[in-house]
Structures are given as structure tokens and as C-alpha cells.
Coordinates of C-alpha atoms and ligand atoms in Angstrom, one line a residue:
X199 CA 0.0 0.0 0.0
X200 CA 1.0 3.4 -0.8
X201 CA 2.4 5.4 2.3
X202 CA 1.6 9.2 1.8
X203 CA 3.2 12.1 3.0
X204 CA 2.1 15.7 2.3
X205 CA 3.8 18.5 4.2
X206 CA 3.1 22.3 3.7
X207 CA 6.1 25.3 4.5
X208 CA 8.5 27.4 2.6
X209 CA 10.6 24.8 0.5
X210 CA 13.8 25.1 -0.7
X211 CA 16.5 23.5 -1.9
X212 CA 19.0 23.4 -4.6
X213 CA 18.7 21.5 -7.6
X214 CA 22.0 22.9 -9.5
X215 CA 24.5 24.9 -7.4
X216 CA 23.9 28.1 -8.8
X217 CA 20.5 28.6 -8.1
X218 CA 18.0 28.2 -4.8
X219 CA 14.4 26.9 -5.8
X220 CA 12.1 28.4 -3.5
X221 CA 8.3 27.9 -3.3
X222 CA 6.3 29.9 -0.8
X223 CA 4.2 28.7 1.2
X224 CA 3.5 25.1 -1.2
X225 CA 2.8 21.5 -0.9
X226 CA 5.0 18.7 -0.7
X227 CA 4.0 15.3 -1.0
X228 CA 6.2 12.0 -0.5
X229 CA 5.3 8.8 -1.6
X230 CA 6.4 5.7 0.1
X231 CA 9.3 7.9 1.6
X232 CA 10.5 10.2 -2.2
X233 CA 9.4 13.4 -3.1
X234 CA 6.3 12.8 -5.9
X235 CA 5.8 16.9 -6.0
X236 CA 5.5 20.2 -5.3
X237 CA 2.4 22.2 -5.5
X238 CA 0.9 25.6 -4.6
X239 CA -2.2 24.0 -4.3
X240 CA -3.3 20.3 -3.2
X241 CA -4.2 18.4 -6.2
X242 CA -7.6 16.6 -5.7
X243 CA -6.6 13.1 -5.4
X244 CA -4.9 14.3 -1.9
X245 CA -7.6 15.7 -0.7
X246 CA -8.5 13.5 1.9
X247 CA -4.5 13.0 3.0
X248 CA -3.7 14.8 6.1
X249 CA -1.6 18.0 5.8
X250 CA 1.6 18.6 8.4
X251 CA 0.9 22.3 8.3
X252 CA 4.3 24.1 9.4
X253 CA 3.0 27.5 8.3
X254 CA 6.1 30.2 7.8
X255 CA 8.7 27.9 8.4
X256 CA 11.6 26.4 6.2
X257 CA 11.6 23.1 5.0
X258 CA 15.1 22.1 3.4
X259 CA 16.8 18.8 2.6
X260 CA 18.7 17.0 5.4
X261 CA 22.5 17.6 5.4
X262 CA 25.1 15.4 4.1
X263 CA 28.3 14.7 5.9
X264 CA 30.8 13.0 3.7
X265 CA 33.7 12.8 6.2
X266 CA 33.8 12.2 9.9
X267 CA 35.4 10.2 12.0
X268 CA 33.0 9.2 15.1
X269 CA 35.7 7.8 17.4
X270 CA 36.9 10.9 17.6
X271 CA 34.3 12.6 18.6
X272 CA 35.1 13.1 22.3
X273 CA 38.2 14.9 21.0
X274 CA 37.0 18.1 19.3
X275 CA 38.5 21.1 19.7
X276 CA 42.0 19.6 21.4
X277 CA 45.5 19.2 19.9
X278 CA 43.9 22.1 17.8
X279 CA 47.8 23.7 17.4
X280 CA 49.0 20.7 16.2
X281 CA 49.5 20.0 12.3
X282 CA 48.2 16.5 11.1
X283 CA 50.9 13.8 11.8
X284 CA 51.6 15.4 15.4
X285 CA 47.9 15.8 16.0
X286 CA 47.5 11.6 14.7
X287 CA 50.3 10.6 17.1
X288 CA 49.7 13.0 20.1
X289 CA 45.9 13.0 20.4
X290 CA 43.7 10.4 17.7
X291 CA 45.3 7.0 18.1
X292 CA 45.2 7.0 21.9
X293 CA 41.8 7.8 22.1
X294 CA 40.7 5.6 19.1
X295 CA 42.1 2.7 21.1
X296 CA 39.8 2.6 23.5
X297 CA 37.2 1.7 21.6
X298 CA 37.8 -2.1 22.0
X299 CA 36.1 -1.6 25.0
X300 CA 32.4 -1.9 23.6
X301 CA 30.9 -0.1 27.1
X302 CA 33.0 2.8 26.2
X303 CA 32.2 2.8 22.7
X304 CA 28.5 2.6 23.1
X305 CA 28.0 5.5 25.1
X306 CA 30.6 7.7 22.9
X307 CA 28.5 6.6 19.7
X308 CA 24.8 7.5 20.8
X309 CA 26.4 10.7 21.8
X310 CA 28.0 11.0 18.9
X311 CA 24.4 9.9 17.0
X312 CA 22.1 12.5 18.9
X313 CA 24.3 15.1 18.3
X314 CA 25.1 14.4 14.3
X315 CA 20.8 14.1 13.9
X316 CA 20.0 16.8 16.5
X317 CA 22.0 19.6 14.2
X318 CA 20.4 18.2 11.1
X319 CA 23.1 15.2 9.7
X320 CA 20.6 13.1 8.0
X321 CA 23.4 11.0 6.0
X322 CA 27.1 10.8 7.2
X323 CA 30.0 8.4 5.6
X324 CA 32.0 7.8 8.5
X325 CA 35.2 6.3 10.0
X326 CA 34.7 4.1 13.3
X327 CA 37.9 2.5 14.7
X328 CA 40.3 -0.6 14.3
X329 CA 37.8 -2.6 16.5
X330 CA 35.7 -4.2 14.8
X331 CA 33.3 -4.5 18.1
X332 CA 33.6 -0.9 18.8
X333 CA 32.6 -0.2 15.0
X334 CA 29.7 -3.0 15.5
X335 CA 28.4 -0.9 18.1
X336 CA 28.2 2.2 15.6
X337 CA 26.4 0.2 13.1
X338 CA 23.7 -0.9 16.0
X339 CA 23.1 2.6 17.6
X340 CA 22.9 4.5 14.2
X341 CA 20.6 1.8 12.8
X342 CA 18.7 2.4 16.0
X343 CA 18.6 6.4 15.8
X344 CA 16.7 6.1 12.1
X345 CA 19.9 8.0 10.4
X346 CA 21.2 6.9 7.0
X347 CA 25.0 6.3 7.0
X348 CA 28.3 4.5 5.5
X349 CA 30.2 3.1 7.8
X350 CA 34.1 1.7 8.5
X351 CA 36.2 -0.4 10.5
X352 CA 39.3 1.5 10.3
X353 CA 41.8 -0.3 8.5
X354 CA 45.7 -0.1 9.2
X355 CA 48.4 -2.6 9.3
X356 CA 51.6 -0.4 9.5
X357 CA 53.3 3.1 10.6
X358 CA 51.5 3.4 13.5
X359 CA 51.9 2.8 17.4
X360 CA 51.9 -0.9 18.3
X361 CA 48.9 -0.5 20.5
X362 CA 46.9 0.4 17.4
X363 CA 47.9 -1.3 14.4
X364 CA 46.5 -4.6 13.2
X365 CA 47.8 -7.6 11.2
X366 CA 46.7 -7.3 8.0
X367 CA 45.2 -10.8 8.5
X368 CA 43.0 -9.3 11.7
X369 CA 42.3 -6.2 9.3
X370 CA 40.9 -7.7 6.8
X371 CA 39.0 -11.0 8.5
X372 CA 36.7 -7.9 11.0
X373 CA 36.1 -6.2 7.8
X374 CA 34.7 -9.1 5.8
X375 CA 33.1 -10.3 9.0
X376 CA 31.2 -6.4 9.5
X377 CA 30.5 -6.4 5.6
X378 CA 28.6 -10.2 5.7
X379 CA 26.9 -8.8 9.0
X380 CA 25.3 -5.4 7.5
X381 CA 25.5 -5.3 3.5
X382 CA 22.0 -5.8 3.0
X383 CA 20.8 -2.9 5.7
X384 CA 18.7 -0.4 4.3
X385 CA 20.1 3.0 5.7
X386 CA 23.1 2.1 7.4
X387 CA 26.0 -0.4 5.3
X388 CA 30.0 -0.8 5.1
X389 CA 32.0 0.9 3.4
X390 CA 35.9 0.0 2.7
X391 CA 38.3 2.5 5.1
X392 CA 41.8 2.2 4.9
X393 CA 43.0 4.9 6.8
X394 CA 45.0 6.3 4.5
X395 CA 48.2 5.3 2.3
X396 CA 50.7 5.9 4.9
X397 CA 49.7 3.5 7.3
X398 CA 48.3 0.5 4.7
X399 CA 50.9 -2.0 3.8
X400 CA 50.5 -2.8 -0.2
X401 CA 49.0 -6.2 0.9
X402 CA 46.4 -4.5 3.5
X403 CA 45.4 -2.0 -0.1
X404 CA 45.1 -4.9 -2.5
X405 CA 42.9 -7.3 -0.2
X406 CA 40.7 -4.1 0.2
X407 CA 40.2 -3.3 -3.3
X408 CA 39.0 -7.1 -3.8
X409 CA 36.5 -6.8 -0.9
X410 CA 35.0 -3.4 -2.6
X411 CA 35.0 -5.4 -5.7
X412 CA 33.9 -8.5 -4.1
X413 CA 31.2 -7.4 -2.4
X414 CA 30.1 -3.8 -4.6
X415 CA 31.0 -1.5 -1.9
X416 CA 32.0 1.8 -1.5
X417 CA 35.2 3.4 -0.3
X418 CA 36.5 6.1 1.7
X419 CA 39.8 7.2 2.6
X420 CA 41.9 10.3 2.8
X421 CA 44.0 11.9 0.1
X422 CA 46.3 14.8 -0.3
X423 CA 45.8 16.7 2.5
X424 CA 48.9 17.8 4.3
X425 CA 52.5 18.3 2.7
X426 CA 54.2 16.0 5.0
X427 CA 52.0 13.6 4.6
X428 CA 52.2 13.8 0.8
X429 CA 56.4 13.8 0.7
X430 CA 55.7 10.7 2.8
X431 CA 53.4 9.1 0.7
X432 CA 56.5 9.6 -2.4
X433 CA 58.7 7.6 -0.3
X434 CA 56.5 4.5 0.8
X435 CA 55.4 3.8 -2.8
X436 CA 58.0 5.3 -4.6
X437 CA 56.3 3.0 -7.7
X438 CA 53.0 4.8 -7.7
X439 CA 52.7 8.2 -10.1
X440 CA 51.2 10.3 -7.2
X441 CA 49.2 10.2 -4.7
X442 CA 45.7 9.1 -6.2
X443 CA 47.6 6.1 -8.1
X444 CA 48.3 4.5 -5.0
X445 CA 44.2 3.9 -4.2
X446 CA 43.7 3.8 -8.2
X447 CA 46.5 0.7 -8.4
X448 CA 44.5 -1.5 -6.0
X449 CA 41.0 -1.0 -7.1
X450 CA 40.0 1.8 -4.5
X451 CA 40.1 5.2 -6.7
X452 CA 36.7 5.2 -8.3
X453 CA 36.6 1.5 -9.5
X454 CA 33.3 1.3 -6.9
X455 CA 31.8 4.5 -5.3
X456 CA 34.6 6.6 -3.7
X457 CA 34.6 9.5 -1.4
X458 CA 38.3 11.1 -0.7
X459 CA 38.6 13.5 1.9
X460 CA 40.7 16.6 1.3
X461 CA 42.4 16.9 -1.9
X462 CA 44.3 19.9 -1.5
X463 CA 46.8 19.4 -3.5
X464 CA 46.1 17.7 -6.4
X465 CA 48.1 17.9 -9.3
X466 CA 47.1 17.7 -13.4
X467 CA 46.9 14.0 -13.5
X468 CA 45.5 14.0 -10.3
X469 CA 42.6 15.9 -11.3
X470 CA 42.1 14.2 -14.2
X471 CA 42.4 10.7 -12.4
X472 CA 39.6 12.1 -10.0
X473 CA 37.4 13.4 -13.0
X474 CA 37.4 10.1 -14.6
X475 CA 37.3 7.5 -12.4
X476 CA 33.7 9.9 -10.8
X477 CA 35.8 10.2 -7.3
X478 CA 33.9 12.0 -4.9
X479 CA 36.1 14.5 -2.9
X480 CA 35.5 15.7 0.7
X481 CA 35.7 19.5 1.1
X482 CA 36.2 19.8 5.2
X483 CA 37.2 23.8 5.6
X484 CA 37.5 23.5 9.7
X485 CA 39.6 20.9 9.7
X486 CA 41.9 21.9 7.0
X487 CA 42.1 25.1 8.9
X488 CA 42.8 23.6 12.6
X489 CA 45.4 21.5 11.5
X490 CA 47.1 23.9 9.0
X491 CA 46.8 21.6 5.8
X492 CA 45.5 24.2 3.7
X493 CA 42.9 25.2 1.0
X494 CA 41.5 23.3 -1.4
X495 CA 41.0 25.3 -4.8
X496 CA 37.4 24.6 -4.7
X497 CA 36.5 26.7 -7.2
X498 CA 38.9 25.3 -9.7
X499 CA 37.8 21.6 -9.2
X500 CA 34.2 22.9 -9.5
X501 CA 35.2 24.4 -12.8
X502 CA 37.0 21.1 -13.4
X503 CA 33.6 19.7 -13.1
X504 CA 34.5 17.1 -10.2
X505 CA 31.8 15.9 -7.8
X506 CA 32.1 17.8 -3.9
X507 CA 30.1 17.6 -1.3
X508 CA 31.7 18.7 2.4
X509 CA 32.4 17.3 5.7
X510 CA 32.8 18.2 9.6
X511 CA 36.2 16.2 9.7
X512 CA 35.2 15.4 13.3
X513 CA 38.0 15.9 15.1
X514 CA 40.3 17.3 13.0
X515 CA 37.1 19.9 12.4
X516 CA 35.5 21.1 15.5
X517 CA 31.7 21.2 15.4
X518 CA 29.6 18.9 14.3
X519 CA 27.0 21.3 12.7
X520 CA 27.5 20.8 8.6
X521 CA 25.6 24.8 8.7
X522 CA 29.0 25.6 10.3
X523 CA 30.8 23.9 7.4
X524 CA 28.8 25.6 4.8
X525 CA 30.0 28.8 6.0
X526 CA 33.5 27.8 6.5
X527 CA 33.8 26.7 3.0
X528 CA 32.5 30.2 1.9
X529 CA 35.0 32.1 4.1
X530 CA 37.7 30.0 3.1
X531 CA 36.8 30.3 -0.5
X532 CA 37.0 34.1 -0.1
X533 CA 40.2 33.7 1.6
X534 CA 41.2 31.8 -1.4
X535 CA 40.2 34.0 -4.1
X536 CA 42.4 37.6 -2.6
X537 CA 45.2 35.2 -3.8
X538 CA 43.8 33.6 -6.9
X539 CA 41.4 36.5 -8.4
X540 CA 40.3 34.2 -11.0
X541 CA 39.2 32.1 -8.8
X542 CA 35.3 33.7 -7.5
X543 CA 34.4 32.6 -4.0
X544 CA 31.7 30.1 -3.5
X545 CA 28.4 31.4 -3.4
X546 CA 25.7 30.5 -0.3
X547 CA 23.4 28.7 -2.4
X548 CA 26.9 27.1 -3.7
X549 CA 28.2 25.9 -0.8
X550 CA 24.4 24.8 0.5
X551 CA 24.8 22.7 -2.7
X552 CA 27.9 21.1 -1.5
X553 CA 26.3 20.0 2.2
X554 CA 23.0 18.3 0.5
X555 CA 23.0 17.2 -3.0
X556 CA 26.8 17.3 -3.6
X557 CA 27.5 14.6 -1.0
X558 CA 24.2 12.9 -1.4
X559 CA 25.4 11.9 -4.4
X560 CA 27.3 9.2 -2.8
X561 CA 23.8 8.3 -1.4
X562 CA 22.0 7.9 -4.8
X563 CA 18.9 10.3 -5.3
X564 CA 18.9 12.1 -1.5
X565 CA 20.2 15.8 -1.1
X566 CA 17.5 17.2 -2.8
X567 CA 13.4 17.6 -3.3
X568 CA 13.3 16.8 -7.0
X569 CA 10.7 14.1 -8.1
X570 CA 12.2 10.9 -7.2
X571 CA 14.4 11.8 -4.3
X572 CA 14.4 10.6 -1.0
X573 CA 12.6 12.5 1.4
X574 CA 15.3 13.6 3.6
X575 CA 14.3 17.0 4.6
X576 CA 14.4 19.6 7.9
X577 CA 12.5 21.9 9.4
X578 CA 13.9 25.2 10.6
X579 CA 11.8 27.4 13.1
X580 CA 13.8 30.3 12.4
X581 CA 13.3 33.6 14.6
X582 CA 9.9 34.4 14.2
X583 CA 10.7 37.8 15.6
X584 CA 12.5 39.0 12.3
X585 CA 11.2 35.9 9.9
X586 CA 8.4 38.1 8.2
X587 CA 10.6 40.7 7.1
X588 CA 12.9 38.9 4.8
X589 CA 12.8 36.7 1.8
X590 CA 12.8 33.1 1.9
X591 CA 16.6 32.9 0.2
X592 CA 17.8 35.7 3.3
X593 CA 16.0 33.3 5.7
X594 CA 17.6 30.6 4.8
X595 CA 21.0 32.2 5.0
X596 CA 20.9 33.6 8.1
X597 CA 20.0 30.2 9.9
X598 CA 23.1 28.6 7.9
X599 CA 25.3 31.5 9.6
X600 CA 23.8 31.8 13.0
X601 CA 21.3 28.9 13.3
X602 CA 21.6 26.0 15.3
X603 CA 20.2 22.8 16.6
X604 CA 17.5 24.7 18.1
X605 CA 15.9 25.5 15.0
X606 CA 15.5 23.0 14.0
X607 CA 12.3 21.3 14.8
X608 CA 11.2 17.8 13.0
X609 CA 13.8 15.7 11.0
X610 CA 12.7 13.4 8.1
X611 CA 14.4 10.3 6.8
X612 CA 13.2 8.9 3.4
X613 CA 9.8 10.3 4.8
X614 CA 10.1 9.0 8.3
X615 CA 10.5 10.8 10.9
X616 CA 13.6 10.7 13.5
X617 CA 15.5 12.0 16.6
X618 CA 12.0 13.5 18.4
Ligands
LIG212 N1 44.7 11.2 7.8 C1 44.8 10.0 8.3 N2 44.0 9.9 9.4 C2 43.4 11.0 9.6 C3 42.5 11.5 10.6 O1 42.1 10.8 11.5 N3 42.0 12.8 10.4 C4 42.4 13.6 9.3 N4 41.9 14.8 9.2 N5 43.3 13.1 8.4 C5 43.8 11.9 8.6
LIG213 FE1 39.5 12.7 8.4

């Protein structure tokens, strides 16, 4: 039987970056959880379906979180003056390791859940651990909250502490065993994590890339985001042509779904590797500002025509709000472009893009309100002290830049609704 949906508000959402659709005061209706339509007035075949009036208030797609790491969670905002491989080795693997203990691990993670849905994350790809129990607890508690995510056991079998690292035997067995446990989950599945290239041993990459192949799955990892890390990368596989060719040569650069976080520094082939292969990359402005990697030309990949979305970068960014990250990435952009005039800064509705049907992408049809999409949506009670004398687009903005979990009052996930 048809499930039906109709909700009535100011709607608005971005179908192509440049431009906000906006209709006033209009009827949406979802059908068995996707948008079927918007209409200023109900058509008659609806006309006995209840109506969830929300009157002047906003009604805008859930955001998208392409990066964050959820075992760091109780870490944000510390190590904040240190740049990435200090920051790794002084703050993130100590705390990551105690996520073996599953006690620990659950009460970090439905924090971390509640949080990530109570400032409007509605799909996040995230990192878990090394433990493969501490990462089975995620999967549980996020299935439980109603949120649609990605999710990965951490994978790394070199250049770390002792404490930490895992044979590549272990690695690999606790990612097979979490990928036959959840690959047929609706909202919340595996995805393949190696860490990044530095701390993968050329075995630990290769029998990753055959599970993604194996078993269809996505992959995430990080990629050109800090110089160090980068000269490093040159002398652990001095074989590979850059950076990207060291995923790309084992079947985790595009050959499946792939999100890469960061991408600052991407040279031609680079680029062009990312272009072709579809490679989603993971715009995280806080972070790359906290631990001095530095900023991504986002203009230029967007002229490039590569796929963005953005991400918190829990704990390397600070907040979990993505509203936070779409003004980050606008700042940042701006920052960018007093150095690179021919580069324009990112635009709101741009960089509103980027946090809902840029990273949805990696999601299939979510991000968005277009016929056919996934009813993933908010509702912002925005200050109803000043809401009457602006127009929808200013509305919108000005939560973005000084709105916050507050305002936002009912959640939908492919028309259900979640975190009340
Ligand atoms: N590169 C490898 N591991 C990490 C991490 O945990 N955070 C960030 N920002 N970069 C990384
Ligand atoms: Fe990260």
C-alpha cells in the first residue's frame, strides 16, 4: 500500500548549485518515503490526505556529511595547534584505542548519534575504529537512531603505534566479518576504510580493493591533504605516479563509489584521475584550517567539473554542525580567491549545494526535493521575531550563519520521521 506524506512550509533546496528553488508557502508530497511533488495548491486526489501544516517555516533537505570520524568525537576542539601527523600521534590514536572496550564505545556513539541528527546530519560516511566491536556498536546505535549512514572499520596494518595497528590478516578478517553482518541494511552499510596510504601496507590495499570489488562497496579514505603527509606518501610507494595512483592501483580510486577526503593538493593527473574515475572529494574547511593543511581550490575543481560535497572532519574539524561547514567553505573560499582572483568565492546557495545534493550523491537520489528523491528533509523554526521581514533565500542564510540545533524542529528520513 501506498504510504503518503504531504507537508506544507516554505521549500527550498538546490537542484543545481547556482540557483535556490524556492516555493512559498507550497505542498509537498512523498510517496512511500521520495518526493512525488510540489504544488501551490493540493491536487484533488490528496484531498482527503492529512496536511503537516508548518505555516512560515523552512523546509530544506537533510545535510550530508561525507567525512567524519565518530571515534573521535570526544576529542574536538584539542591538539587544535598541532598539524596532522603530530595531531595523529599525540591525540587520535590514543583515544581511538579505546574503543575495543564496547561499554566505552557505546556511550561515545549515541552521543555522537544524537548530536550528528539533532544539528540536522541526516546521512554521514564515517570512520569508526580498528575494533571491529567498537565499529559494530556504531552500526547498532545509528541503525537504531533512524539516520542513514556509510560506515568503516578502520583499516591499518603499519606506521602506527603498536597499540593500534592490526595484522593485516586481523584487518581484513573484522572487515569481511562487518560487511557479511550489515551489507543488506537499508540506511546504514559498510563501506571500505583504509586509513590512508601511509599506514596500509601494499597487501592490507590490495585485499581491500578485492573486498570493494567483491562485495560492490563503497570506499572512503583520505588523500592529499597535508604536505608532510604527501612527501611521505613519495617515499613509501615510490612505484606509484602520485598520490591518487596509489588507491587507483588497487582498485580503491573510483573503481566502486569513492569518497576522498581533502584533496588539497592535487596535481594535473590527479585531477584528471579524479574526473574520470567519478571520485567524490570531501571538502572539510574546519579541519583543513585547525590543522594547517591548507585550502582546497574549490573553485577550480568545480570548474574542473569534479563531484564535492563537504564534511565536519570530526576531530580534525570542530563542530559537528554541517551549517557551520557551509560557511566555512565560503570564508575560506574568499580567503582563497584575494590570492587567486580568478578564482570567484563560492556562493551560499553554492556551498548549501555542497552539504545536501553534492554529497548525497554518494547516497543515490537524496540531497534534494526533485521528483524521485528521497525525502530527507528539515524543518527550521527560524526567529519568528524577524522571519516576516525577509525573503525566503535571506531566511535561509541567516540560519546557515547563526542557526543551530534549536531551530531546528522535526527531521525526516526517506519520509520517516527521526530523533523526536
Ligand atoms: N589522515 C589520516 N588519518 C586522519 C584523521 O584521522 N584525520 C584527518 N583529518 N586526516 C587523517
Ligand atoms: Fe578525516
Amino acid at each position: 500500500m501506498e504510504k503518503i506524506l504531504i507537508l506544507k512550509g516554505n521549500i527550498l533546496f538546490t537542484k543545481i548549485p547556482e540557483r535556490l528553488e524556492v516555493y512559498q508557502h507550497h505542498y509537498l508530497v512523498v510517496i512511500n518515503g521520495k518526493v512525488a511533488g510540489i504544488y501551490p495548491v493540493l491536487p484533488p486526489k490528496y484531498e482527503n490526505c492529512p496536511v503537516e501544516d508548518y505555516g512560515d517555516r523552512l523546509i530544506i533537505p537533510g545535510f550530508v556529511d561525507l567525512h567524519l570520524h565518530a571515534a573521535q568525537f570526544p576529542q574536538c576542539g584539542m591538539g587544535m595547534t598541532k598539524q596532522l601527523l603530530q595531531w595523529l600521534n599525540d591525540y587520535t590514536f590514543d583515544l581511538e584505542k579505546q574503543f575495543q572496550d564496547e561499554n566505552f564505545a557505546r556511550e561515545v556513539y549515541q552521543r555522537f548519534a544524537d548530536q550528528l541528527i539533532a544539528h540536522g546530519t541526516l546521512r554521514a560516511c564515517i570512520f569508526a575504529s580498528t575494533s571491529t566491536k567498537g565499529t559494530e556498536v556504531l552500526f547498532d546505535v545509528l541503525k537504531e537512531k533512524g539516520i542513514g549512514a556509510y560506515v568503516g572499520k578502520v583499516n591499518m596494518d603499519r606506521n602506527a603505534p603498536d597499540f593500534i595497528i592490526e595484522t593485516t590478516e586481523d584487518s581484513i578478517a573484522g572487515t569481511e566479518y562487518l560487511i557479511e553482518k550489515y551489507r543488506h541494511e537499508r540506511l546504514v552499510k559498510p563501506i571500505i576504510t583504509p586509513r590512508f596510504a601511509p599506514t596500509s601496507s601494499r597487501e592490507l590495499l590490495e585485499q581491500l580493493g578485492g573486498l570493494a570489488l567483491k562485495y560492490h562497496l563503497p570506499v572512503q579514505s583520505h588523500l592529499s591533504e597535508n604536505r608532510d603527509e604527501i612527501n611521505w606518501v613519495r617515499q613509501l610507494f615510490p612505484e606509484a605516479r602520485n598520490y591518487a595512483d596509489v588507491y587507483h592501483r588497487y582498485a580503491l580510486f573510483g573503481q566502486t563509489p569513492t569518497v576522498m577526503a581533502h584533496g588539497i593538493y592535487l596535481d594535473r593527473e590527479e585531477i584528471d584521475l579524479v574526473k574520470r574515475n567519478g571520485v567524490i572529494l570531501a571538502h572539510c574547511p574546519d579541519s583543513n584550517l585547525n590543522v594547517q593543511s591548507g585550502i582546497m581550490p574549490l573553485r577550480k575543481y568545480l570548474n574542473e567539473g569534479l563531484t564535492l560535497g563537504l564534511g565536519s572532519d570530526i576531530a580534525g574539524g570542530h563542530k559537528i554542525a554541517l551549517n557551520e561547514a557551509v560557511v566555512r567553505a565560503v570564508q575560506l573560499s574568499k580567503l582563497f580567491s584575494l590570492d587567486h582572483p580568478e578564482y570567484q568565492p563560492l556562493s551560499v546557495p553554492e556551498a548549501f549545494y555542497l552539504a545536501t545534493k553534492g554529497g548525497g550523491a554518494l547516497f543515490g537520489r537524496t540531497g534534494s526535493f526533485e521528483e524521485g528523491y528521497a525525502f530527507d528533509a528539515l524543518v527550521i523554526e527560524d526567529d519568528s521575531l524577524t522571519a516576516g521581514r525577509y525573503c525566503l533565500a535571506d531566511r535561509l542564510e541567516r540560519f546557515l550563519y547563526i542557526g543551530d540545533d534549536r531551530n531546528i524542529c522535526a527531521r525526516f528520513v526517506e519520509g520517516e520521521k527521526i530523533g523526536d
